[in-house]
Amino acid sequence: MHSPTAKVSGFVVLMIVQIIFLVLFWLFVRYEKTALPRAIDAEDAGSANEHVSKYPQFQDIQVMIFIGFGFLMTFLRKYGYSATGFTLFMAALVVQWAVLMKGFLHMEGGKISLSLENIIDADIAAAVPLISMGALLGRTTPIQLLCMSIFEVALFAANEYLALHVFSICDCGGSITVHAFGAYFGLAVALMLRPASDQNEAGKLEGASYTSDIFAMIGTTFLWVYWPSFNSVLAEGAGGERAILNTFLSLAAATVTTFVVSALVSHENKLDMVHVQNSTLAGGVAVGTVCNLLLGAHGAVLIGIIAGTVSVLGYRYLTPWMTSNLRLHDTCGVHNLHGMPALISAIASAIYASMATVGDYQSELQDIFPAMVGTNGTETKILGGLGRNATSQAGYQLFGIAVTLLIAIGGGILTGAVLKYTNFRNLKKDEHHQDEHYWEVPAVENKEE
Amino acid sequence: MHSPTAKVSGFVVLMIVQIIFLVLFWLFVRYEKTALPRAIDAEDAGSANEHVSKYPQFQDIQVMIFIGFGFLMTFLRKYGYSATGFTLFMAALVVQWAVLMKGFLHMEGGKISLSLENIIDADIAAAVPLISMGALLGRTTPIQLLCMSIFEVALFAANEYLALHVFSICDCGGSITVHAFGAYFGLAVALMLRPASDQNEAGKLEGASYTSDIFAMIGTTFLWVYWPSFNSVLAEGAGGERAILNTFLSLAAATVTTFVVSALVSHENKLDMVHVQNSTLAGGVAVGTVCNLLLGAHGAVLIGIIAGTVSVLGYRYLTPWMTSNLRLHDTCGVHNLHGMPALISAIASAIYASMATVGDYQSELQDIFPAMVGTNGTETKILGGLGRNATSQAGYQLFGIAVTLLIAIGGGILTGAVLKYTNFRNLKKDEHHQDEHYWEVPAVENKEE
Amino acid sequence: MHSPTAKVSGFVVLMIVQIIFLVLFWLFVRYEKTALPRAIDAEDAGSANEHVSKYPQFQDIQVMIFIGFGFLMTFLRKYGYSATGFTLFMAALVVQWAVLMKGFLHMEGGKISLSLENIIDADIAAAVPLISMGALLGRTTPIQLLCMSIFEVALFAANEYLALHVFSICDCGGSITVHAFGAYFGLAVALMLRPASDQNEAGKLEGASYTSDIFAMIGTTFLWVYWPSFNSVLAEGAGGERAILNTFLSLAAATVTTFVVSALVSHENKLDMVHVQNSTLAGGVAVGTVCNLLLGAHGAVLIGIIAGTVSVLGYRYLTPWMTSNLRLHDTCGVHNLHGMPALISAIASAIYASMATVGDYQSELQDIFPAMVGTNGTETKILGGLGRNATSQAGYQLFGIAVTLLIAIGGGILTGAVLKYTNFRNLKKDEHHQDEHYWEVPAVENKEE
């Protein structure tokens, strides 16, 4: 049915990729100065600890990537090994690749400086192909995931550079550069890999079991709990505290709303675990880009209510429509958890940017909207007329999401084409959503269990 | 059997509650100064980070509330969706309500200042109705839980204000104000909702399956691990380190003791998972009120031994007695995990308070027992005769728990009466302890699984 | 079949042990000065917080010990209660014993000073018997585990003192003193308890079920995520940041390599969950001893690749060979996860030590290789000729692992002999790997589940 030779050659390619990483690390990567021993006669002692002050938030994000995403995807009844295992595999691959790719864009003297910041960035980058994997869950081989990750992370790094450093948009929690990019890239790949029209019905394994649903709640809950760390880790000063507060309140409001809307629109008014597992988190995505702005508690709550509503309605109506009409399967519903809430976040960022004033943001304007103070990080006169005005910044926010969508969808279509039409093995319909094609699975358990 | 209309109207009420929260946030809540941008010409730069120094402990508490409580309650074989889902729902609801309710008690200029501290307090407040929910687990509708939470958190905030700011009792880890309150409130509600005497036998779903018991251990273990954060988060200075050390040692001793007593009193001397899941944590509750005092390692260990013993004996003998004789079902045994250990903690606090001297506590006396230095936080002369003496402080500790019990039980009875005799739908006996009345549950799995 | 009386007397012994701990705490343990109230007229206010700056890392290690080890061992289909329960029990016992045993080696004025540092050390010590338990999983009684832990932790504390303070080896992440010690001690005990030659075939319960494998991934993933905290918690200054970076990269490389090698060597080229659950972590062990050295990113990645390869090959070929030929069962394969990777780490430490120069390590040389600056922590002249040279330090690294192996294996054989030939009850073959001999297990579930 599937040839072991193809599998073997795929894994050999993976080993070669890992060895190329090794060589690139050797050639290009060096510890940053803060991670090197101080000279014997140096004076400033205590600064080392300062430099790792974001370590607890980094660890929270680690849990989100490895536990959060991994377990969120265990909801399929026979795909738990792949959900947790391939998450581990992809994240381990991508963090290395992201250190290199993002490093190449910020080299000094031909070398990449390695510090805690780089691996925080790498963890955030790992979220991108994991989001895309959610759209494709159960319908790709690990070697296809490998290939997709390599392409996607390179494009992600380029797009992020463009958005943050060229267009100077604000995107503190990464809803535009991470969530929208990952979701629409994955959906574009899924569109390219869509089944023939006579094979479009959902497989019987494309659903949950009682136990697998509870495993998935492990993922949901850790993502919920640590989301404030994801959104705030790159914020500066008091913006960090606002990012925490706004994310927390938006998640809480989205969660309550999810329960309401789920009960109102579902069959027999029963709650649907898919909504609870996913739409409760939409508040974290929708507040992402604007989490460090002066939303006020009510702004955060309002964004959460909108996000929860849109997300549940997406699961209930839009996803089935896309499956039937476009043959676009979105296994985890990343469009409802990451895609649309990220669009909400982008729109919110344009609205709040259009209202930003020096009077409100004071000394933080430079951190949050550097282009509005006529500078991208160097010295400036804050009140000067060199920068963008608020309306212009709002326009750039919308331009940023538009370019992101363009690159994500274009890149996804190209990547999907490569996966479909070149030499990669594609899974057949009856191989979908089950572990046993790639994993040794225990034989059927005996009756007494 | 149950009318969808009732369900729908319940969820509509919930949406209205969420929108009322939105309006209240808009009217009353503003970021605290530390979370606002500094003025451009301000000088004190580094203080923002200082202000969020408790963020890692906050995150630990988040895990306790959402993962810890949620998974601890998954032990029922057919109630895992509700355990994890309703925990998420109630916590998301209560944190918003708690920010408002506790905020109203500390308004300045008609506004509530929002900072990290408020959401730490809100997470702690979320523990209260979740403890009560443990007593009722599987026997209430989500709308009853909503109603209970709203009443309970308001009363909790009032009682806490009374205990800490009027009676000036010490309660660092919240055993009196959180654990005792939540447990006895929940038991009082359970008493009001008790079954008719001919329906008192335990249902066949009121027990664990092999898998559900292991899910519950996720909850237990995270609660165990992060309990030192719960107890120490509000402690000041060196008291914070003592709170960590004492909680850790008390938990360890309670755990060892739980295994011993469980084996000695159980059927065939086999260990009982209910004890391991719950009584191991009793050490954290029993040391709560006194965790920042000068207990010494031996004091903490002794408290742990007593708590483990009392808790296991409670599960083994007292809970079945209450079920048979009072028809008081306590699904999770919160009386044994939260109720009695909290009473132990209150008694311990009276004992240690009666021995407190300025010589021992030095400059910390003011933080820990402010009334003993004749002040509640303003300037004072520490050695002066204005304050309470130690015996009097001990008396106030006992008075504090007594008032807490009174308000909790009284409030619980009233709330239970509202839930029972007003328009709320009550679950019937055969609807207890199963998800399928409120959740879409996968159809019976096919044989091969 | 097994006498309740023996069980009862075992648990009574355990209670006596707990009470002895209580007495020892009372006699010998006092809070360290930092955890005591400051005198009223003292000046240095802010230092208390400083002292608990490692608290977040401590909490990460707590999760590793209790959740990580506990759930990693749930992979057996009918041993999940024991895996999570006995981990909780042993860790709670050992942390108390470790505070005492390690304290006795560093007493001042006849008293042990208790601070956060002691319980960090105690948590690390708890890893040691938990690693050994992995080798024996399912084949010992809890009372045998109790006895083993008491012996093992005493020997561990002595060996660690010898290695770090007498031989002055570097072992930042504890691969030599913790992982090698725990693994070879456990294997030596397993050798002593090996089955008669006619009972050597693997039992049908010595394997996973689909659900138990996913539970085990909870353990794997938390260990993976928090391993940087384990390795870096005792590092000083910039070495702490290097420890984080090196551990992270080594884990990532080991993970990718594990997937490759597992697919290449397994039956039908399918991935094996045992490899994914365990060998992905080998990178954390193999980088442990050297994690704070100047490995460079490439050094860390190379170590990870080697560790992943060796570990998978060990599971695939060496463990079955040991089972067949030596009757040495290693249930969790601790030899492949902890044993061999720790040897790799020791060899790496000799290589890197042989290249260490003052020019590279500057002011950190004293922290990392104190004997090379002619001092073990007191004042010194860094460039003086009193210290060891690099080659000599390399020799000491090898000497350190050799002595560790000697003490671990010798101690394990002695302990195993005590467990086998004295009065302890030994489990019979048909009692292996199942919970029901020590736990009340739910009756067989009814059909509809």
mmCIF file of C-alpha atoms in Angstrom, chain B residues 56-57 60 77-78 204 208-211 213-215 217-218 221-222 224-226 228-229 237-238 241-242 244-246 248-249 252-253 255-257 259-260 263-264 266-271 273 276 280 293-298 301-302 305 358 360-364 382 444, chain C residues 4 7-8 11 14-15 18 22 25-26 29 31 34-40 48 51-52 55-56 58-59 62-63 66-67 71 77-81 84-86 88-89 92-93 95-96 114-116 119 123 211 215 218 222 226 435-436 438-442 445-446 448-449:
data_model
loop_
_atom_site.group_PDB
_atom_site.id
_atom_site.type_symbol
_atom_site.label_atom_id
_atom_site.label_comp_id
_atom_site.label_asym_id
_atom_site.label_seq_id
_atom_site.Cartn_x
_atom_site.Cartn_y
_atom_site.Cartn_z
ATOM 1 C CA PRO B 56 5.131 34.063 37.483
ATOM 2 C CA GLN B 57 3.148 33.298 40.623
ATOM 3 C CA ASP B 60 1.005 29.304 38.575
ATOM 4 C CA ARG B 77 -16.545 8.468 34.504
ATOM 5 C CA LYS B 78 -19.043 10.376 32.377
ATOM 6 C CA LYS B 204 -23.907 4.128 39.170
ATOM 7 C CA ALA B 208 -14.534 6.790 38.427
ATOM 8 C CA SER B 209 -13.283 4.808 35.486
ATOM 9 C CA TYR B 210 -9.643 3.804 35.119
ATOM 10 C CA THR B 211 -8.997 6.558 32.587
ATOM 11 C CA ASP B 213 -8.962 8.626 37.548
ATOM 12 C CA ILE B 214 -5.720 9.297 35.696
ATOM 13 C CA PHE B 215 -7.113 12.476 34.190
ATOM 14 C CA MET B 217 -4.301 13.037 38.737
ATOM 15 C CA ILE B 218 -3.339 15.798 36.295
ATOM 16 C CA THR B 221 -0.445 17.076 40.634
ATOM 17 C CA PHE B 222 -0.630 20.603 39.278
ATOM 18 C CA TRP B 224 0.290 20.098 44.531
ATOM 19 C CA VAL B 225 3.123 21.588 42.564
ATOM 20 C CA TYR B 226 1.858 25.151 42.406
ATOM 21 C CA PRO B 228 3.261 27.236 47.274
ATOM 22 C CA SER B 229 2.498 30.004 44.767
ATOM 23 C CA GLY B 237 9.169 40.181 52.181
ATOM 24 C CA ALA B 238 10.741 37.220 53.952
ATOM 25 C CA GLU B 241 9.920 32.641 51.393
ATOM 26 C CA ARG B 242 8.546 31.111 54.580
ATOM 27 C CA ILE B 244 6.885 28.701 50.107
ATOM 28 C CA LEU B 245 8.906 26.536 52.471
ATOM 29 C CA ASN B 246 6.091 25.805 54.896
ATOM 30 C CA PHE B 248 6.036 22.668 50.442
ATOM 31 C CA LEU B 249 6.846 20.750 53.620
ATOM 32 C CA ALA B 252 4.998 16.565 51.470
ATOM 33 C CA ALA B 253 4.100 15.382 54.961
ATOM 34 C CA THR B 255 1.121 13.175 51.088
ATOM 35 C CA VAL B 256 3.132 10.535 52.893
ATOM 36 C CA THR B 257 0.522 10.439 55.650
ATOM 37 C CA PHE B 259 -0.714 6.941 51.703
ATOM 38 C CA VAL B 260 -0.283 5.432 55.148
ATOM 39 C CA ALA B 263 -3.822 1.852 53.184
ATOM 40 C CA LEU B 264 -4.644 1.306 56.845
ATOM 41 C CA SER B 266 -9.305 1.004 53.166
ATOM 42 C CA HIS B 267 -10.865 -2.227 52.053
ATOM 43 C CA GLU B 268 -8.213 -5.002 51.853
ATOM 44 C CA ASN B 269 -5.629 -2.361 52.734
ATOM 45 C CA LYS B 270 -5.532 -1.182 49.168
ATOM 46 C CA LEU B 271 -4.841 2.436 48.361
ATOM 47 C CA MET B 273 -7.392 6.951 44.454
ATOM 48 C CA VAL B 276 -4.516 10.177 46.815
ATOM 49 C CA THR B 280 -2.480 14.779 49.561
ATOM 50 C CA LEU B 293 4.300 32.590 60.263
ATOM 51 C CA LEU B 294 7.343 31.277 62.103
ATOM 52 C CA LEU B 295 6.158 27.683 62.177
ATOM 53 C CA GLY B 296 9.535 26.119 61.682
ATOM 54 C CA ALA B 297 9.920 23.143 59.388
ATOM 55 C CA HIS B 298 8.610 20.862 62.125
ATOM 56 C CA VAL B 301 5.341 18.989 58.808
ATOM 57 C CA LEU B 302 3.173 18.451 61.856
ATOM 58 C CA ILE B 305 0.523 15.042 59.107
ATOM 59 C CA VAL B 358 7.531 41.710 68.532
ATOM 60 C CA ASP B 360 10.093 37.217 66.949
ATOM 61 C CA TYR B 361 8.391 39.038 64.107
ATOM 62 C CA GLN B 362 10.314 42.294 64.326
ATOM 63 C CA SER B 363 9.514 44.584 61.443
ATOM 64 C CA GLU B 364 7.134 42.063 59.888
ATOM 65 C CA ILE B 382 5.678 49.358 67.008
ATOM 66 C CA VAL B 444 -21.029 4.868 21.320
ATOM 67 C CA PRO C 4 -2.697 -7.844 54.328
ATOM 68 C CA LYS C 7 1.076 -4.572 53.840
ATOM 69 C CA VAL C 8 -0.107 -3.082 57.092
ATOM 70 C CA PHE C 11 2.700 1.178 55.972
ATOM 71 C CA LEU C 14 6.327 4.341 56.615
ATOM 72 C CA MET C 15 4.403 6.306 59.257
ATOM 73 C CA GLN C 18 7.510 10.259 58.608
ATOM 74 C CA LEU C 22 9.305 15.327 62.012
ATOM 75 C CA PHE C 25 13.229 18.680 61.469
ATOM 76 C CA TRP C 26 12.439 19.827 64.980
ATOM 77 C CA VAL C 29 16.316 22.550 60.907
ATOM 78 C CA TYR C 31 14.950 28.991 58.673
ATOM 79 C CA THR C 34 16.953 35.468 54.614
ATOM 80 C CA ALA C 35 13.662 33.807 55.508
ATOM 81 C CA LEU C 36 13.496 35.459 58.923
ATOM 82 C CA PRO C 37 12.025 38.857 59.691
ATOM 83 C CA ARG C 38 14.463 41.725 59.469
ATOM 84 C CA ALA C 39 15.242 43.562 62.653
ATOM 85 C CA ILE C 40 13.127 46.687 63.069
ATOM 86 C CA ALA C 48 14.278 39.356 50.342
ATOM 87 C CA HIS C 51 16.712 35.648 47.423
ATOM 88 C CA VAL C 52 13.787 33.934 45.778
ATOM 89 C CA TYR C 55 11.496 30.550 42.356
ATOM 90 C CA PRO C 56 10.122 30.294 38.784
ATOM 91 C CA PHE C 58 12.038 25.846 41.063
ATOM 92 C CA GLN C 59 8.416 25.622 40.008
ATOM 93 C CA GLN C 62 8.529 20.763 40.504
ATOM 94 C CA VAL C 63 6.468 20.150 37.384
ATOM 95 C CA PHE C 66 5.791 15.372 39.818
ATOM 96 C CA ILE C 67 4.086 15.689 36.432
ATOM 97 C CA PHE C 71 3.147 10.812 33.614
ATOM 98 C CA ARG C 77 -1.612 -0.061 30.179
ATOM 99 C CA LYS C 78 -2.597 -1.082 33.706
ATOM 100 C CA TYR C 79 -0.120 0.796 35.884
ATOM 101 C CA GLY C 80 -1.258 4.396 35.671
ATOM 102 C CA TYR C 81 -2.421 4.714 39.278
ATOM 103 C CA THR C 84 1.308 8.861 39.105
ATOM 104 C CA GLY C 85 0.567 7.884 42.696
ATOM 105 C CA PHE C 86 3.887 6.350 43.644
ATOM 106 C CA LEU C 88 3.813 11.602 44.238
ATOM 107 C CA PHE C 89 4.496 9.427 47.244
ATOM 108 C CA ALA C 92 7.049 13.708 48.862
ATOM 109 C CA LEU C 93 9.092 11.308 50.960
ATOM 110 C CA VAL C 95 12.239 15.792 49.383
ATOM 111 C CA GLN C 96 12.001 15.669 53.166
ATOM 112 C CA LEU C 114 16.389 26.091 55.440
ATOM 113 C CA SER C 115 15.808 28.292 52.419
ATOM 114 C CA LEU C 116 14.523 28.060 48.878
ATOM 115 C CA ILE C 119 14.085 22.661 48.465
ATOM 116 C CA ASP C 123 13.596 18.410 44.217
ATOM 117 C CA THR C 211 -4.666 5.917 25.832
ATOM 118 C CA PHE C 215 -0.881 10.073 28.946
ATOM 119 C CA ILE C 218 2.123 14.605 28.933
ATOM 120 C CA PHE C 222 6.620 18.772 30.243
ATOM 121 C CA TYR C 226 11.175 22.616 31.399
ATOM 122 C CA ASP C 435 -2.257 -1.570 39.749
ATOM 123 C CA GLU C 436 -4.795 -3.827 41.307
ATOM 124 C CA TYR C 438 -2.068 -2.054 45.621
ATOM 125 C CA TRP C 439 -5.024 0.001 44.470
ATOM 126 C CA GLU C 440 -8.772 -0.236 44.485
ATOM 127 C CA VAL C 441 -9.506 -0.348 40.767
ATOM 128 C CA PRO C 442 -12.970 0.299 39.319
ATOM 129 C CA GLU C 445 -16.736 -1.048 33.005
ATOM 130 C CA ASN C 446 -20.102 -1.855 31.588
ATOM 131 C CA GLU C 448 -21.988 1.013 26.898
ATOM 132 C CA GLU C 449 -18.839 2.920 27.781
#
